[in-house]
PDB file of C-alpha atoms in Angstrom:
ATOM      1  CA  UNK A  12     123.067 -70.861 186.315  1.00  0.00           C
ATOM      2  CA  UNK A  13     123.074 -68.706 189.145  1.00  0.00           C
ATOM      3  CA  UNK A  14     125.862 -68.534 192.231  1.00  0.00           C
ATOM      4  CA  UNK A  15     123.332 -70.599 194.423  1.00  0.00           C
ATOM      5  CA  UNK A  16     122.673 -73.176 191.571  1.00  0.00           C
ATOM      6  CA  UNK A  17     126.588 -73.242 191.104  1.00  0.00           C
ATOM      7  CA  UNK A  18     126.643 -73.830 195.152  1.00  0.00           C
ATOM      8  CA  UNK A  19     124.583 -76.933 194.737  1.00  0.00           C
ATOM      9  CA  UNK A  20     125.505 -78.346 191.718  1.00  0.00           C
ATOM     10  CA  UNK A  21     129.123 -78.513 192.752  1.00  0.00           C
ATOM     11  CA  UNK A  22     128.758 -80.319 196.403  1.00  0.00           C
ATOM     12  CA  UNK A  23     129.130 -84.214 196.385  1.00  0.00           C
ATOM     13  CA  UNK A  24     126.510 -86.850 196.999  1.00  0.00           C
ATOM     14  CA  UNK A  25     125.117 -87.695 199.310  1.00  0.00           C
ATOM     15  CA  UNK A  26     125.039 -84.068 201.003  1.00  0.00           C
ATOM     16  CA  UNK A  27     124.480 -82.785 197.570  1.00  0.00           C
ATOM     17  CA  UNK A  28     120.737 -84.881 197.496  1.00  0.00           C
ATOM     18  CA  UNK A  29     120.105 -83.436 201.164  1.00  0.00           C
ATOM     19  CA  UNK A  30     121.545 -80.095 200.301  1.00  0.00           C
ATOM     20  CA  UNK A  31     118.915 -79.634 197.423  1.00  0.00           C
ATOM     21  CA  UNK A  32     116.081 -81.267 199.266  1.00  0.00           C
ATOM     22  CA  UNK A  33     116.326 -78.930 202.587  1.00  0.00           C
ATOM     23  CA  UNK A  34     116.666 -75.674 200.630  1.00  0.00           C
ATOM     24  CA  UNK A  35     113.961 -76.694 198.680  1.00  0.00           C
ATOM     25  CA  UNK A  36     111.995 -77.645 201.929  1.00  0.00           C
ATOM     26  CA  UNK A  37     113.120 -74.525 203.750  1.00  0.00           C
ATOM     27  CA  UNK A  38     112.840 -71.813 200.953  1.00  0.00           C
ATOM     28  CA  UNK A  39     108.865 -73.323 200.106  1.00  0.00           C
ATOM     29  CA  UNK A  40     107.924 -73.907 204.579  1.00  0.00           C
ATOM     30  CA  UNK A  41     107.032 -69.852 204.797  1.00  0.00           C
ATOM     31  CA  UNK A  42     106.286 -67.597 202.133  1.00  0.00           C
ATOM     32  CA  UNK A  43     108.203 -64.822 203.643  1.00  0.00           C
ATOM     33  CA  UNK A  44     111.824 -66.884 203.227  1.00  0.00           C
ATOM     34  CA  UNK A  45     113.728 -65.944 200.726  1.00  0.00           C
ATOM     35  CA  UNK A  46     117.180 -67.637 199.665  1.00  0.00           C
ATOM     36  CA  UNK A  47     120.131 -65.632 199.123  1.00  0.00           C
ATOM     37  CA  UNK A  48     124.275 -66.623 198.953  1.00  0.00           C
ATOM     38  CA  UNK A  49     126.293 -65.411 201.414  1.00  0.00           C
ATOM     39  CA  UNK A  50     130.114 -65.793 202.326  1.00  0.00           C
ATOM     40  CA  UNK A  51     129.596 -68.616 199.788  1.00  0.00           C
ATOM     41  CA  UNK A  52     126.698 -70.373 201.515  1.00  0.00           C
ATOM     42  CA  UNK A  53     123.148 -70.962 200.987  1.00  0.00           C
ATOM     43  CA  UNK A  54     121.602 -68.627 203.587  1.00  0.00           C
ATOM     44  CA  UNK A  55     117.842 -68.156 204.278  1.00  0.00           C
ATOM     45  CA  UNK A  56     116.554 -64.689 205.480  1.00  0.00           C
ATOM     46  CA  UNK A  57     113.107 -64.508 207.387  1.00  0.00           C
ATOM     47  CA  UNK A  58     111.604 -61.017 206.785  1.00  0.00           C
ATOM     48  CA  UNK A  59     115.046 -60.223 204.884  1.00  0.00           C
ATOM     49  CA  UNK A  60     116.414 -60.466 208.311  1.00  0.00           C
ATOM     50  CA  UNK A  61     119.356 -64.114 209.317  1.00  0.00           C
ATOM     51  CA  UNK A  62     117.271 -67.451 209.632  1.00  0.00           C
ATOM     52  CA  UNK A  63     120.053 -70.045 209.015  1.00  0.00           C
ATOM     53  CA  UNK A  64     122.138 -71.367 206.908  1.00  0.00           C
ATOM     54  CA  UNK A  65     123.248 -74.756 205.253  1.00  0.00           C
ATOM     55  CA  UNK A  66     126.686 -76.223 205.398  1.00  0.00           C
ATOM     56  CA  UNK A  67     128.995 -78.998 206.025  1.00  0.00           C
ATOM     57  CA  UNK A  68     131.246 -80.139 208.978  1.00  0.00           C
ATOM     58  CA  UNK A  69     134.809 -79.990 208.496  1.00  0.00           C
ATOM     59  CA  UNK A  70     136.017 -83.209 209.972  1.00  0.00           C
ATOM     60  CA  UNK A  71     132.985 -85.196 209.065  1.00  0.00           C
ATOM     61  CA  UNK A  72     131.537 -83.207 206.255  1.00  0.00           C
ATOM     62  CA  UNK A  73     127.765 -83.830 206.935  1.00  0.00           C
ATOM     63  CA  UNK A  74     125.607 -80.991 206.380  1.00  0.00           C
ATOM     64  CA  UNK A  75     124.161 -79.473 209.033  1.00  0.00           C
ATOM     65  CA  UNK A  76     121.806 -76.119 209.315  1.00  0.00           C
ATOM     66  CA  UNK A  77     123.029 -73.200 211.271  1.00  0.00           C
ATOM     67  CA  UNK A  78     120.511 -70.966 212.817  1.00  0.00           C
ATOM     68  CA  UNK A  79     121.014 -67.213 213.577  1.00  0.00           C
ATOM     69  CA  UNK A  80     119.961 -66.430 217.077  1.00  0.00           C
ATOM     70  CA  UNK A  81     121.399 -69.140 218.709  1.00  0.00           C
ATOM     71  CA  UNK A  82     121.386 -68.161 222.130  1.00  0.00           C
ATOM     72  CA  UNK A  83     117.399 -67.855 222.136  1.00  0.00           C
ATOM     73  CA  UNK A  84     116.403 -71.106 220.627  1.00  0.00           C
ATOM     74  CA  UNK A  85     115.858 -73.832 222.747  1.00  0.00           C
ATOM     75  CA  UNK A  86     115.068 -77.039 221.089  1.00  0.00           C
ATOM     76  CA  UNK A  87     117.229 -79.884 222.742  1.00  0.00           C
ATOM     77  CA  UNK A  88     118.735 -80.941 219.317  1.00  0.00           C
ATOM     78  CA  UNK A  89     120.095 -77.915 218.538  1.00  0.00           C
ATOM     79  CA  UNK A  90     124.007 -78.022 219.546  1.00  0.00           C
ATOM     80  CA  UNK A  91     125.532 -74.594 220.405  1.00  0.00           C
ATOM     81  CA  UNK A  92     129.112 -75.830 221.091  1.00  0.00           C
ATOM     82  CA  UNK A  93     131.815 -72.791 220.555  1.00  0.00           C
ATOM     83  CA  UNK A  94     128.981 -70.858 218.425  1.00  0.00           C
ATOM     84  CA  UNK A  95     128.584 -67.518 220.155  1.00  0.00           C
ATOM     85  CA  UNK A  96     125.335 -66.707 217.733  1.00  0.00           C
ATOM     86  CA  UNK A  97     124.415 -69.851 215.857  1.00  0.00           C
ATOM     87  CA  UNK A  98     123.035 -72.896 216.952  1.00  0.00           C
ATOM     88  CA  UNK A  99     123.637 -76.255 214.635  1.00  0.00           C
ATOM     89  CA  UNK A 100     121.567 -79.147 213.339  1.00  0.00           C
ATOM     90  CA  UNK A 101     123.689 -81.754 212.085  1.00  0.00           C
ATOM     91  CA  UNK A 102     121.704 -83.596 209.728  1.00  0.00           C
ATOM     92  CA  UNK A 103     123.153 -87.056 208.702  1.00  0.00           C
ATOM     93  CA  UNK A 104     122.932 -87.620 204.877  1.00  0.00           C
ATOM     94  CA  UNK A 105     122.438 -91.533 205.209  1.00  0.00           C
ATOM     95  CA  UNK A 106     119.282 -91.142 207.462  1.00  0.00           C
ATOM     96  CA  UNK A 107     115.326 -90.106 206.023  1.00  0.00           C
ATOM     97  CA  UNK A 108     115.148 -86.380 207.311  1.00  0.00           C
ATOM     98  CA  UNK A 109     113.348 -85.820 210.071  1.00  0.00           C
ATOM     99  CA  UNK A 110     111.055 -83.397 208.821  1.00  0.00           C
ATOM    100  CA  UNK A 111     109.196 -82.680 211.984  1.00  0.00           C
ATOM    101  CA  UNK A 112     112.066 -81.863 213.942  1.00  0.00           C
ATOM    102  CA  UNK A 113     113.158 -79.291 210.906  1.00  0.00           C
ATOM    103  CA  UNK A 114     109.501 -77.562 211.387  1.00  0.00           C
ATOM    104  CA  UNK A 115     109.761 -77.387 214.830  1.00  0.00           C
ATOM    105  CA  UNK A 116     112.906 -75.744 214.898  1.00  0.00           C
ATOM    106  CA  UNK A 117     112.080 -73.367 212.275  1.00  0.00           C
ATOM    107  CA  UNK A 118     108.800 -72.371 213.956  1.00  0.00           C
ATOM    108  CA  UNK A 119     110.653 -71.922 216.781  1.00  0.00           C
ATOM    109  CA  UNK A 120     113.229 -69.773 215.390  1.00  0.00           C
ATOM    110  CA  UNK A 121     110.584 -67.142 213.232  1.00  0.00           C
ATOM    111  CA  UNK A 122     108.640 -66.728 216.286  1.00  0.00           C
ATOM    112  CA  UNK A 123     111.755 -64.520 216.877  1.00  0.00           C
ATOM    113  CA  UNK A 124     111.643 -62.095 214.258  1.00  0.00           C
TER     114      UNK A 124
END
């Protein structure tokens, strides 16, 4: 098992069921995307360049994805809050995904690169 596998297999449902389903969603939406860890995270590169990351919040801990270059996506449901670079999606683990909204946001972030 690799580092990313281990990163998975050791979160908790439910975030670990939305955790495996989004990078599997993310990693297979472009063929250029490529999944890598990073400062212990699962963290998607776009051209080998930052797309965004997966994680949970601290005083809720539901996931969320974190996208690099923040400051030039637009899309309303992204929060920005004290992020300088990233912008968030909080996903909530007891919800269907929205799936659209995920594609939207990700087309609208690899237009940048």
């Amino acid at each position: 098992m690799n580092n990313t596998d281990a990163f998975f297999e050791k979160q908790e449902e439910p975030n670990k069921s939305v955790f495996l389903f989004l990078k599997n969603f993310i990693h297979q939406y472009h063929s250029e995307i490529t999944l890598h860890l990073k400062w212990g995270l699962p963290y998607f590169y776009f051209k080998g360049k930052p797309l965004c990351y997966l994680w949970k919040e601290k005083k809720t801990n539901e996931p969320y994805l974190s996208f690099a270059k923040g400051p030039y996506l637009h899309h309303p449901a992204l929060i920005q809050g004290d992020r300088k670079i990233f912008k968030i999606l909080p996903i909530n683990p007891n919800q269907d995904i929205n799936l659209k909204l995920i594609e939207e946001i990700l087309d609208e972030a690899i237009k940048l690169y």
